[in-house]
PDB file of C-alpha atoms and ligand atoms in Angstrom:
ATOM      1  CA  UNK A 805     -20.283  17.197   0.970  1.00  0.00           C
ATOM      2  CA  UNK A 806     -17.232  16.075  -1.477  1.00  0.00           C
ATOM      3  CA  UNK A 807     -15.696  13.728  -0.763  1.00  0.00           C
ATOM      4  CA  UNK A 808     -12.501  12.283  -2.730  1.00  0.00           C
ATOM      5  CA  UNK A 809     -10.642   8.905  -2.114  1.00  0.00           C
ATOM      6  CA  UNK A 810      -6.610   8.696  -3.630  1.00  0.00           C
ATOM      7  CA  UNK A 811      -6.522   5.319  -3.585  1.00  0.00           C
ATOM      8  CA  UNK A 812      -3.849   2.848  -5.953  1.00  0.00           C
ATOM      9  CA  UNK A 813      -7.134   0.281  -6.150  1.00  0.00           C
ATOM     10  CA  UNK A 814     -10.067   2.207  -6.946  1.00  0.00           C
ATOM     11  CA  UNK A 815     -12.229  -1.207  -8.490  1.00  0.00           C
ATOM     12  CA  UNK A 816     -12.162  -1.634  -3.950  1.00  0.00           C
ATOM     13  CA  UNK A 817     -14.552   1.067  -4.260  1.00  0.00           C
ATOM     14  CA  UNK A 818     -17.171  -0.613  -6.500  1.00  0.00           C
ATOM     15  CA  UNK A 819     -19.488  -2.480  -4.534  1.00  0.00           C
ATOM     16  CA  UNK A 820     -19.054   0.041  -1.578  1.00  0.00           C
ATOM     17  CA  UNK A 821     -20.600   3.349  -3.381  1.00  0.00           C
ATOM     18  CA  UNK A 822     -23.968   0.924  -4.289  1.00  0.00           C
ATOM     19  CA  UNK A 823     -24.346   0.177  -0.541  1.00  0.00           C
ATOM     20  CA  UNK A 824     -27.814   1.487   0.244  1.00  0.00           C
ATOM     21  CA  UNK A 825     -27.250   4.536   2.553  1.00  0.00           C
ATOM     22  CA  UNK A 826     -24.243   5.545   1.045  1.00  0.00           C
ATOM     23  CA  UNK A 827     -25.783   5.219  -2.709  1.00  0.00           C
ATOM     24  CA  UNK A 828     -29.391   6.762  -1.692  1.00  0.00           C
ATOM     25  CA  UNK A 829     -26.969   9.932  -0.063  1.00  0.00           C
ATOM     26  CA  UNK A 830     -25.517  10.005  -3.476  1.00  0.00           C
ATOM     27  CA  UNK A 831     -28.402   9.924  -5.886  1.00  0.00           C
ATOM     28  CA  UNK A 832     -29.795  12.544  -3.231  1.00  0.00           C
ATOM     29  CA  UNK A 833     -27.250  14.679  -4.072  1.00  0.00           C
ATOM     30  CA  UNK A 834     -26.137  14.684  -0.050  1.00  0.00           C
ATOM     31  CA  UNK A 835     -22.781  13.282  -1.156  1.00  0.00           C
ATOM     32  CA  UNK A 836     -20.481  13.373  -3.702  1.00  0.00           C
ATOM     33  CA  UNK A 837     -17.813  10.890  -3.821  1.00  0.00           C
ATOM     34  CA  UNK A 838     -15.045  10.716  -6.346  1.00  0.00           C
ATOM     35  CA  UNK A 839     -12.441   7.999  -6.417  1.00  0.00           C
ATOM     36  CA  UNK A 840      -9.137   8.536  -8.096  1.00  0.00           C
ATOM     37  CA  UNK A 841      -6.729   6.122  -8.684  1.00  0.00           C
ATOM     38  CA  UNK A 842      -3.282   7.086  -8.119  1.00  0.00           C
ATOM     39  CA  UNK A 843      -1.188   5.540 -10.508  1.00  0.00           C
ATOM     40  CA  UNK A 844      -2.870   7.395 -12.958  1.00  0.00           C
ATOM     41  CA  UNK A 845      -0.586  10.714 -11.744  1.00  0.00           C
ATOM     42  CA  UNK A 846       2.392   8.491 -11.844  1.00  0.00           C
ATOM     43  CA  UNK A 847       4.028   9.098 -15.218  1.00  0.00           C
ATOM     44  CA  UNK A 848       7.465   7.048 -14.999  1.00  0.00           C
ATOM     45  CA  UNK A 849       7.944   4.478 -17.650  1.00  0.00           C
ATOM     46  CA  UNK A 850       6.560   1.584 -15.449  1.00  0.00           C
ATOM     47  CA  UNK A 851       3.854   4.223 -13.711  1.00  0.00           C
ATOM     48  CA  UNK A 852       5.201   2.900 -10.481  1.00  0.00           C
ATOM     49  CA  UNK A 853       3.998   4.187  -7.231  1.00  0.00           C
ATOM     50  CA  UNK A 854       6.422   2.537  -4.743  1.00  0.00           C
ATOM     51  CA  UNK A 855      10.192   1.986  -4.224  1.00  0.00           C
ATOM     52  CA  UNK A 856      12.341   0.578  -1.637  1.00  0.00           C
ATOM     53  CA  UNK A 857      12.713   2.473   2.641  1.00  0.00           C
ATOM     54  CA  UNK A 858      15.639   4.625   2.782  1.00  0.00           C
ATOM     55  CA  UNK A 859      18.075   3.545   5.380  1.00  0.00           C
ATOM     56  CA  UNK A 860      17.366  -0.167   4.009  1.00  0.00           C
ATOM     57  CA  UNK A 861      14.029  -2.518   5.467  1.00  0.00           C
ATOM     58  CA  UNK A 862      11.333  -4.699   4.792  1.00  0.00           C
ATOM     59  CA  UNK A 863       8.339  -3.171   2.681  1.00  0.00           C
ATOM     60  CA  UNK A 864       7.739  -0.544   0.097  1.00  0.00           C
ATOM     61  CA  UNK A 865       6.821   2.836   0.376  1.00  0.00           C
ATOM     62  CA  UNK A 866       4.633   5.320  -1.588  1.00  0.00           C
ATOM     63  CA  UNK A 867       6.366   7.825  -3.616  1.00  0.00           C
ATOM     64  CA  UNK A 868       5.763  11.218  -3.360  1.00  0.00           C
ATOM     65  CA  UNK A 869       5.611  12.500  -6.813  1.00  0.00           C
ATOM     66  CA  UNK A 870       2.180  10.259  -7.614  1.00  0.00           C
ATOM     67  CA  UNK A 871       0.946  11.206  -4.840  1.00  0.00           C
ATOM     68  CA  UNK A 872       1.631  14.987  -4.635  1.00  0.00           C
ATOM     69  CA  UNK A 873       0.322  15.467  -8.089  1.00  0.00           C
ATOM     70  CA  UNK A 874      -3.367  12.939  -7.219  1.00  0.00           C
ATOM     71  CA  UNK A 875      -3.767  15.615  -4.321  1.00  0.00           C
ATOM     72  CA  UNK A 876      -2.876  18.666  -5.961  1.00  0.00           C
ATOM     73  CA  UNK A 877      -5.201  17.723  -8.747  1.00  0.00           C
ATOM     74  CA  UNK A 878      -8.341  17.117  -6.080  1.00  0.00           C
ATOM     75  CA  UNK A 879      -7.309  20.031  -3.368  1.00  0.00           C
ATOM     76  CA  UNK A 880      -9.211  23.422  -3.445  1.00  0.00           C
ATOM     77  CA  UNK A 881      -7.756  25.168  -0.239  1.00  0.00           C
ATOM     78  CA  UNK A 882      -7.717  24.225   3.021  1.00  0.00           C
ATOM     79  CA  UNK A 883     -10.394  21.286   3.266  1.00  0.00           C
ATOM     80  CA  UNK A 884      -8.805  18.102   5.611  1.00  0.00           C
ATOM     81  CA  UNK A 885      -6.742  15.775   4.408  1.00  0.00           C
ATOM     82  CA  UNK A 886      -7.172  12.099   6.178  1.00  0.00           C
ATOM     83  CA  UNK A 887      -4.814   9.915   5.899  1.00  0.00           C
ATOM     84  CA  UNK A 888      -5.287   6.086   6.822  1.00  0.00           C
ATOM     85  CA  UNK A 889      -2.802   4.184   8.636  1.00  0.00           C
ATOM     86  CA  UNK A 890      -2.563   2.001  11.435  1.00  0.00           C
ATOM     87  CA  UNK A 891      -0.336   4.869  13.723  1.00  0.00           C
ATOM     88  CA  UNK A 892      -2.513   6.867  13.332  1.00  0.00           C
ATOM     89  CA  UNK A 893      -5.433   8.880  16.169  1.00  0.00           C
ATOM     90  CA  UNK A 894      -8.247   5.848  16.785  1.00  0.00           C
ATOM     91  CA  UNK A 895     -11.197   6.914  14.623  1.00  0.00           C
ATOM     92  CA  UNK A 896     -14.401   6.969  16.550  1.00  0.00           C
ATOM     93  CA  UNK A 897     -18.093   8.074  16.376  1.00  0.00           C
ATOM     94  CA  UNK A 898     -16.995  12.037  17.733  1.00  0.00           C
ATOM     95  CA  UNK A 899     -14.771  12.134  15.107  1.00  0.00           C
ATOM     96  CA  UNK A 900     -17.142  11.263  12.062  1.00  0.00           C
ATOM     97  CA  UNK A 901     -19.800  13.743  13.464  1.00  0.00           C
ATOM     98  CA  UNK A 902     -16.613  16.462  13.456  1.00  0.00           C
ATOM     99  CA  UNK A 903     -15.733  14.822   9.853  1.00  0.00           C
ATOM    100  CA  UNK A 904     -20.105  15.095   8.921  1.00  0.00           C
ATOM    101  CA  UNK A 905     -19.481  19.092   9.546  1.00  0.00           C
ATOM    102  CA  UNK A 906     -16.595  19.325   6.346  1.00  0.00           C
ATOM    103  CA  UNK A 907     -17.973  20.487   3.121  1.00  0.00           C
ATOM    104  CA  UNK A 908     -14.932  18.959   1.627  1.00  0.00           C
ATOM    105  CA  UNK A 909     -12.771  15.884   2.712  1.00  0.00           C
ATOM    106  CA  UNK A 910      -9.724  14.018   1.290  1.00  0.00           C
ATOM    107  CA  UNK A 911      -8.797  10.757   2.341  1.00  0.00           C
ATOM    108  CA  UNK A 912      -5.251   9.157   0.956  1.00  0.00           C
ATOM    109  CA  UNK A 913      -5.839   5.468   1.785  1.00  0.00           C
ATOM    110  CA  UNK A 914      -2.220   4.355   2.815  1.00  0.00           C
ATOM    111  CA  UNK A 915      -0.425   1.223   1.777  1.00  0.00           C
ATOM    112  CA  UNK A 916       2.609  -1.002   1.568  1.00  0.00           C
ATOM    113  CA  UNK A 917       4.733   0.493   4.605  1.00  0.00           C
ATOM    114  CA  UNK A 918       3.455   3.586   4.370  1.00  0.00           C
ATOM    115  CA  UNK A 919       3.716   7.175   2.130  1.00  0.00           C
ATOM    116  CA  UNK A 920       6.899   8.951   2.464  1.00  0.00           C
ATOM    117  CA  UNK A 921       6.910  11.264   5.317  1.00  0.00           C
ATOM    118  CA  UNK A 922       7.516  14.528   3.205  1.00  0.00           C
ATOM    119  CA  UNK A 923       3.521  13.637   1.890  1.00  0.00           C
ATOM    120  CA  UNK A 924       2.447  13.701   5.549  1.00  0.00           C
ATOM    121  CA  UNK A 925       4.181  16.739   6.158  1.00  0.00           C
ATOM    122  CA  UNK A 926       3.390  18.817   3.496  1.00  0.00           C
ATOM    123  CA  UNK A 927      -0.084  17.857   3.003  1.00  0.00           C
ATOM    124  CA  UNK A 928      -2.217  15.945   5.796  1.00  0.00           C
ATOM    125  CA  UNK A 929      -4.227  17.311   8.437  1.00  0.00           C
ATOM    126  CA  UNK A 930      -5.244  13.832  10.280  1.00  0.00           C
ATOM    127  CA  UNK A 931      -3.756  10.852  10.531  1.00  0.00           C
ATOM    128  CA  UNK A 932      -6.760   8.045  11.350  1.00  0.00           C
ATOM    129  CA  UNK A 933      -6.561   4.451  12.446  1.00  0.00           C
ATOM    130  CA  UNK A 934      -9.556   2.712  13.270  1.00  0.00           C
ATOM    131  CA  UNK A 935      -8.496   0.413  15.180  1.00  0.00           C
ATOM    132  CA  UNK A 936      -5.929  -1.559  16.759  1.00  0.00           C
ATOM    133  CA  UNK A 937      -4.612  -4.242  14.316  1.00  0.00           C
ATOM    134  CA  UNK A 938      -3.319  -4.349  10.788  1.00  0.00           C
ATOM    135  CA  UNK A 939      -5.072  -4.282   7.353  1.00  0.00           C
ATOM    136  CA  UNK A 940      -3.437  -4.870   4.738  1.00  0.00           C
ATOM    137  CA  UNK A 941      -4.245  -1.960   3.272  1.00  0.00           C
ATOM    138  CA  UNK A 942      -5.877   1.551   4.199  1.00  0.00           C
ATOM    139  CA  UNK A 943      -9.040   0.887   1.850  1.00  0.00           C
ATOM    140  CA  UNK A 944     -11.506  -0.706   4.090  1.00  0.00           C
ATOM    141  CA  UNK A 945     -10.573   1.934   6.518  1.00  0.00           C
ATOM    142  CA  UNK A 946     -11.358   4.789   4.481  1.00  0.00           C
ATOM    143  CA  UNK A 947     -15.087   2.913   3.724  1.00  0.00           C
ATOM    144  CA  UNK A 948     -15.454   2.735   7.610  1.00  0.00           C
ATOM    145  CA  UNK A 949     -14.325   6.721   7.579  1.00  0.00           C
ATOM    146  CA  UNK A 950     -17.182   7.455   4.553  1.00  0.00           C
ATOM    147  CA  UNK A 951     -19.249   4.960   5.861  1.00  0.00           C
ATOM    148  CA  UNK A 952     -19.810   6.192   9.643  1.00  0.00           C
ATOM    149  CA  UNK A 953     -19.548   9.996   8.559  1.00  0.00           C
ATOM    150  CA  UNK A 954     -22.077  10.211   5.782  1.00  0.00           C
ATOM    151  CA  UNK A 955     -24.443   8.059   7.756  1.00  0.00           C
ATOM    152  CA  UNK A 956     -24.315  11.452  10.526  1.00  0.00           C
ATOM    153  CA  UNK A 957     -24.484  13.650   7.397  1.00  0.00           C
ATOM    154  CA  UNK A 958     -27.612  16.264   8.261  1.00  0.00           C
ATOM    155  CA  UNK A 959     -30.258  14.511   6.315  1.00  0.00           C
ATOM    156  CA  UNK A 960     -29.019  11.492   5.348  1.00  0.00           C
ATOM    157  CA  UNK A 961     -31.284   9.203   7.731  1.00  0.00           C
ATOM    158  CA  UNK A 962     -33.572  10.356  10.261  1.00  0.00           C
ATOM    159  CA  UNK A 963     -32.815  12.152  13.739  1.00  0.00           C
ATOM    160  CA  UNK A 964     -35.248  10.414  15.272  1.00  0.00           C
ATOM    161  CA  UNK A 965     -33.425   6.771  14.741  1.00  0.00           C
ATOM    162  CA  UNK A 966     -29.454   9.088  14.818  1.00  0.00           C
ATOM    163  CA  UNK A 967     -30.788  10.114  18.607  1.00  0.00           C
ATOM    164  CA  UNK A 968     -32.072   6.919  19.360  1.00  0.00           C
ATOM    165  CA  UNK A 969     -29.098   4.671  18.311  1.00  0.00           C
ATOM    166  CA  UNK A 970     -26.045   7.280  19.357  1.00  0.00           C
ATOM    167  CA  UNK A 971     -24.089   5.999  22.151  1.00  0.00           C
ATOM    168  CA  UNK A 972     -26.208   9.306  23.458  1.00  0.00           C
ATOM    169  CA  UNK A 973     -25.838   8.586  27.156  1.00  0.00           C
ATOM    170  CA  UNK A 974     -22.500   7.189  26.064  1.00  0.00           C
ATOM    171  CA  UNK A 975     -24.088   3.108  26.809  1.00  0.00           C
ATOM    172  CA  UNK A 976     -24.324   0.062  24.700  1.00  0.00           C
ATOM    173  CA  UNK A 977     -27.775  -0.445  22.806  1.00  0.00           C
ATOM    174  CA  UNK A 978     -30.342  -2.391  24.472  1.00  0.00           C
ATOM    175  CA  UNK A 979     -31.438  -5.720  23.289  1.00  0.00           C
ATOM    176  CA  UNK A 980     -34.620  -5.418  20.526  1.00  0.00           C
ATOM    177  CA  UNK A 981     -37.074  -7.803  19.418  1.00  0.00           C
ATOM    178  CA  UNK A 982     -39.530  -8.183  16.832  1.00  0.00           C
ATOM    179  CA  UNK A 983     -42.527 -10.856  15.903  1.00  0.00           C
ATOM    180  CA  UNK A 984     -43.202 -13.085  16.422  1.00  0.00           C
ATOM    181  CA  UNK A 985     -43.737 -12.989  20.417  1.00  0.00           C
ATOM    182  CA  UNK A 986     -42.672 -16.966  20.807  1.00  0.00           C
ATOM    183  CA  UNK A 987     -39.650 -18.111  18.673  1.00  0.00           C
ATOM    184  CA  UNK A 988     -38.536 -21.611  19.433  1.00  0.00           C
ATOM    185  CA  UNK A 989     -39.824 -21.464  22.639  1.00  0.00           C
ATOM    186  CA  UNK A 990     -38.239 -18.004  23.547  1.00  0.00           C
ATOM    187  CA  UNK A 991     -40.562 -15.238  25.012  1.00  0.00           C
ATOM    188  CA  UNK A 992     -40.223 -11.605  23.950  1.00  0.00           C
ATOM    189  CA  UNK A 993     -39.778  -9.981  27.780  1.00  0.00           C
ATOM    190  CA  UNK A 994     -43.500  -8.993  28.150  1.00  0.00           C
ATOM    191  CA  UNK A 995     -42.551  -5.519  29.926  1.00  0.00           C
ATOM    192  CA  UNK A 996     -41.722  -4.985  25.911  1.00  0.00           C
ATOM    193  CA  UNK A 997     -45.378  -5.896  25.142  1.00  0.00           C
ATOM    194  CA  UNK A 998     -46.773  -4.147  28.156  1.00  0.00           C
ATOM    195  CA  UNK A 999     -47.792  -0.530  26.847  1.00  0.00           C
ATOM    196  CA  UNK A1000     -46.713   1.342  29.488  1.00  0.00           C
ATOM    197  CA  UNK A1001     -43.434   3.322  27.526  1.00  0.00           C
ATOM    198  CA  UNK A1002     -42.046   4.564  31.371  1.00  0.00           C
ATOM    199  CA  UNK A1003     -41.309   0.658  32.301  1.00  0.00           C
ATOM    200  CA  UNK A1004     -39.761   0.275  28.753  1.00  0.00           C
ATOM    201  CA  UNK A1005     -37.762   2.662  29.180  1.00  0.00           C
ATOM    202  CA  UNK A1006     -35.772   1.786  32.362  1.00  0.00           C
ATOM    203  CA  UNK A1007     -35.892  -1.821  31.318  1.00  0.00           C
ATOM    204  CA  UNK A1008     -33.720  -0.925  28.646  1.00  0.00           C
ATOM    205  CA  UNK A1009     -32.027   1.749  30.280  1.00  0.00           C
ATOM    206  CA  UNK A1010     -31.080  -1.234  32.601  1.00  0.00           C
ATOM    207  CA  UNK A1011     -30.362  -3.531  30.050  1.00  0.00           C
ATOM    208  CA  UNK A1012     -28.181  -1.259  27.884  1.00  0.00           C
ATOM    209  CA  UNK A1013     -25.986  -0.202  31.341  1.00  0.00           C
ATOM    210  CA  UNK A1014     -25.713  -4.269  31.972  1.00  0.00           C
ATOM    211  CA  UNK A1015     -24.675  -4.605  29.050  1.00  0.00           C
ATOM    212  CA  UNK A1016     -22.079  -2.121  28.819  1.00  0.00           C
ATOM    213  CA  UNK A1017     -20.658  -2.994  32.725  1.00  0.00           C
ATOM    214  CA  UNK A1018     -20.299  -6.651  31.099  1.00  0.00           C
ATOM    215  CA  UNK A1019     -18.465  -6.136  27.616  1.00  0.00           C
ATOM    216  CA  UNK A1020     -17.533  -2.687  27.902  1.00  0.00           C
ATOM    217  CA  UNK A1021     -17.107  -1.545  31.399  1.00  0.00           C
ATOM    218  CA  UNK A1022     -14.470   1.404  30.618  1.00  0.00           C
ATOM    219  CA  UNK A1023     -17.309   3.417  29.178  1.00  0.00           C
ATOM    220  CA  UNK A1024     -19.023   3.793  32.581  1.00  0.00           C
ATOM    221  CA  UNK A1025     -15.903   4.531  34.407  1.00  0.00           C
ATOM    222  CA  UNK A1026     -14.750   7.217  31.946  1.00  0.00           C
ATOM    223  CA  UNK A1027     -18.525   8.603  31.593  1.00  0.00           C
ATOM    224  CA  UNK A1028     -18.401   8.801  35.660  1.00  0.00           C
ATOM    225  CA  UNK A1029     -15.255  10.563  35.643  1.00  0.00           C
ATOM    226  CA  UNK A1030     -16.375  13.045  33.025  1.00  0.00           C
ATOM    227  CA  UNK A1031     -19.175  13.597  35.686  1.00  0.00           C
ATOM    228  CA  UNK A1032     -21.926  12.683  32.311  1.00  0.00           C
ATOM    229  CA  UNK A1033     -23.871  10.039  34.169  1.00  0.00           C
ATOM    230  CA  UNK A1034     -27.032  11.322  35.263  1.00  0.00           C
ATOM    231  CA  UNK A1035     -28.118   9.702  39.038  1.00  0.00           C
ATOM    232  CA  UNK A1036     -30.871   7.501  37.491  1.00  0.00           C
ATOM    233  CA  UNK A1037     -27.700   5.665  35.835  1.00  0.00           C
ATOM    234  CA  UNK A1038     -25.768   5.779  38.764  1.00  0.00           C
ATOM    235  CA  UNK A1039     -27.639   4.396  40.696  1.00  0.00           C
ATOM    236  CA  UNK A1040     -28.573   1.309  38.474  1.00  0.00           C
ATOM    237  CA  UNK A1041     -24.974   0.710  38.410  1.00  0.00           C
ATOM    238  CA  UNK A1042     -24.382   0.722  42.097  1.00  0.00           C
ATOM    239  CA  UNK A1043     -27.321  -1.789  42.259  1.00  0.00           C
ATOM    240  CA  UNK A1044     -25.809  -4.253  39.755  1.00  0.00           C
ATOM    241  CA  UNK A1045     -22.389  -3.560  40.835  1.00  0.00           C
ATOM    242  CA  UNK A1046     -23.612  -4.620  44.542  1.00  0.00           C
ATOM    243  CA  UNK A1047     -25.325  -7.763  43.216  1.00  0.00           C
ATOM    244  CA  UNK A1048     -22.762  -8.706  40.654  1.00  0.00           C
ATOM    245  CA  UNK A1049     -22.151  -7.842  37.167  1.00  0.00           C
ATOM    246  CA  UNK A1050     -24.149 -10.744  35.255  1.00  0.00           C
ATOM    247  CA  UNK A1051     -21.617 -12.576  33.408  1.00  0.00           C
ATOM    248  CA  UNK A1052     -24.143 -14.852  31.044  1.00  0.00           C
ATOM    249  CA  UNK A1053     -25.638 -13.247  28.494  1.00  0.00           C
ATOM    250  CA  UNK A1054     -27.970 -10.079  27.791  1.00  0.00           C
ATOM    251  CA  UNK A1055     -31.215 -12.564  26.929  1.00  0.00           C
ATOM    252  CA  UNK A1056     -34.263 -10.297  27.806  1.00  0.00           C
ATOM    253  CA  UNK A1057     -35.645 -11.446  31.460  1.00  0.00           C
TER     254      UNK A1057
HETATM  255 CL1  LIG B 574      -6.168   3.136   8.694  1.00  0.00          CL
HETATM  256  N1  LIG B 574      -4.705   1.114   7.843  1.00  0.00           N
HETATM  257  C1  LIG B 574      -4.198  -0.102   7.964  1.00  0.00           C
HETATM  258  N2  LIG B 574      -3.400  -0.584   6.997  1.00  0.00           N
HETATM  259  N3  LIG B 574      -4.420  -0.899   8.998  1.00  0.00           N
HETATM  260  C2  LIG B 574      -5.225  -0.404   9.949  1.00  0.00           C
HETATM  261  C3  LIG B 574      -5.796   0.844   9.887  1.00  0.00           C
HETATM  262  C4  LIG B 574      -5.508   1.607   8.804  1.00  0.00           C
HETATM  263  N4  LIG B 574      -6.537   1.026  10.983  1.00  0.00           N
HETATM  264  C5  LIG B 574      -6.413  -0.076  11.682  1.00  0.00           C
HETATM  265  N5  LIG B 574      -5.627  -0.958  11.071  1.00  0.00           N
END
């Protein structure tokens, strides 16, 4: 997969590509990532990249020559072209397995007030947010794009742990523990040390649906409507729901 990044502060990049996953996909030869800084397609006298809104406003926005000519330079055909910005569709884990599918992705990390609209209509395919409040800048959303996508990249870590983790039946993850068995006085829950793998399971099958009825309860009501709750779910959450969700904490007893 190729990835490229049009971006007016590549050095953002630096420390990202060296993150372990990311930089093992790399040196695999998984990913390719190429960052490519802007300004350098911006060949004014001062190289600038933004001027003031038409129709008069706070804020500066991208200029389109800069930016037409950093795309046109990285764009083979028809690949997608992301662009990041706060109004844009709310990124989530469907879309970065869609995005793990692309051979070839560009993302234009937005800025300032935004990129002149004539960019966006000549030349984007999907405007992303990832969530609702403001960054000052579309960087750290594009590493949360690459990030979460190349992760799902066939190959890049295991299925088993992919399966595992994925919000698979759509719930929260369970609570996990590790050695030692006593810390500070706190017992791992012993069904955990018990052996017997069917009691694991539905302990955490009932601790990840407690958990997601306490912090996240929309998940279970959409998943209901979209009729993907199997009945040993549904009926764990009508028990809970008759007792009370449990509004403490998800420690393991
Ligand atoms: Cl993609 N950009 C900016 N600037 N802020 C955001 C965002 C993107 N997503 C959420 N907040």
């Amino acid at each position: 997969m190729n990835i490229h990044i049009l971006t007016l502060f590549p050095d953002f990049f630096k420390g990202f590509l060296e993150s372990s996953i990311l930089a093992r996909a790399i040196k695999r030869g998984i990913v390719n990532i190429r960052i490519v800084n802007i300004r350098d397609f911006a060949f004014d006298k001062h190289r600038s990249c933004d001027d003031y809104t038409y129709g008069g406003g706070p804020g500066m926005v991208l200029k389109p020559e800069p930016v037409s000519r950093a795309l046109e330079s990285v764009k083979k055909g028809n690949e997608r072209v992301i662009y990041t910005t706060p109004s844009g569709k709310l990124f989530n884990q469907e879309m970065a397995e869609e995005l793990s599918r692309e051979s070839d992705l560009i993302i234009l990390c937005g800025r300032y007030e935004g990129v002149d609209q004539r960019i966006i209509d000549m030349y984007v395919t999907d405007e992303v947010s990832i969530g609702d409040y403001i960054l000052s800048g579309g960087e750290i959303a594009a590493e949360v794009i690459v990030d979460s996508t190349v992760r799902v990249v066939k190959g890049v870590i295991n299925d088993v742990s992919l399966k595992e983790e994925s919000l698979e039946n759509g719930l929260l993850e369970y609570p996990q523990y590790t050695r030692p068995e006593v810390f500070r006085e706190n017992r791992v829950p012993p069904v955990l040390l018990s052996g017997n793998h069917e009691e694991i399971r539905k302990w955490r099958l009932r601790k990840s649906i407690e958990k997601t009825l306490r912090v996240r309860p929309e998940i279970i009501e959409r998943r209901k409507r979209e009729g993907k709750l199997p009945e040993e779910i549904l009926e764990i959450v009508r028990e809970i729901k008759s007792k009370g969700v449990n509004n403490e904490t998800d420690k393991g007893n």
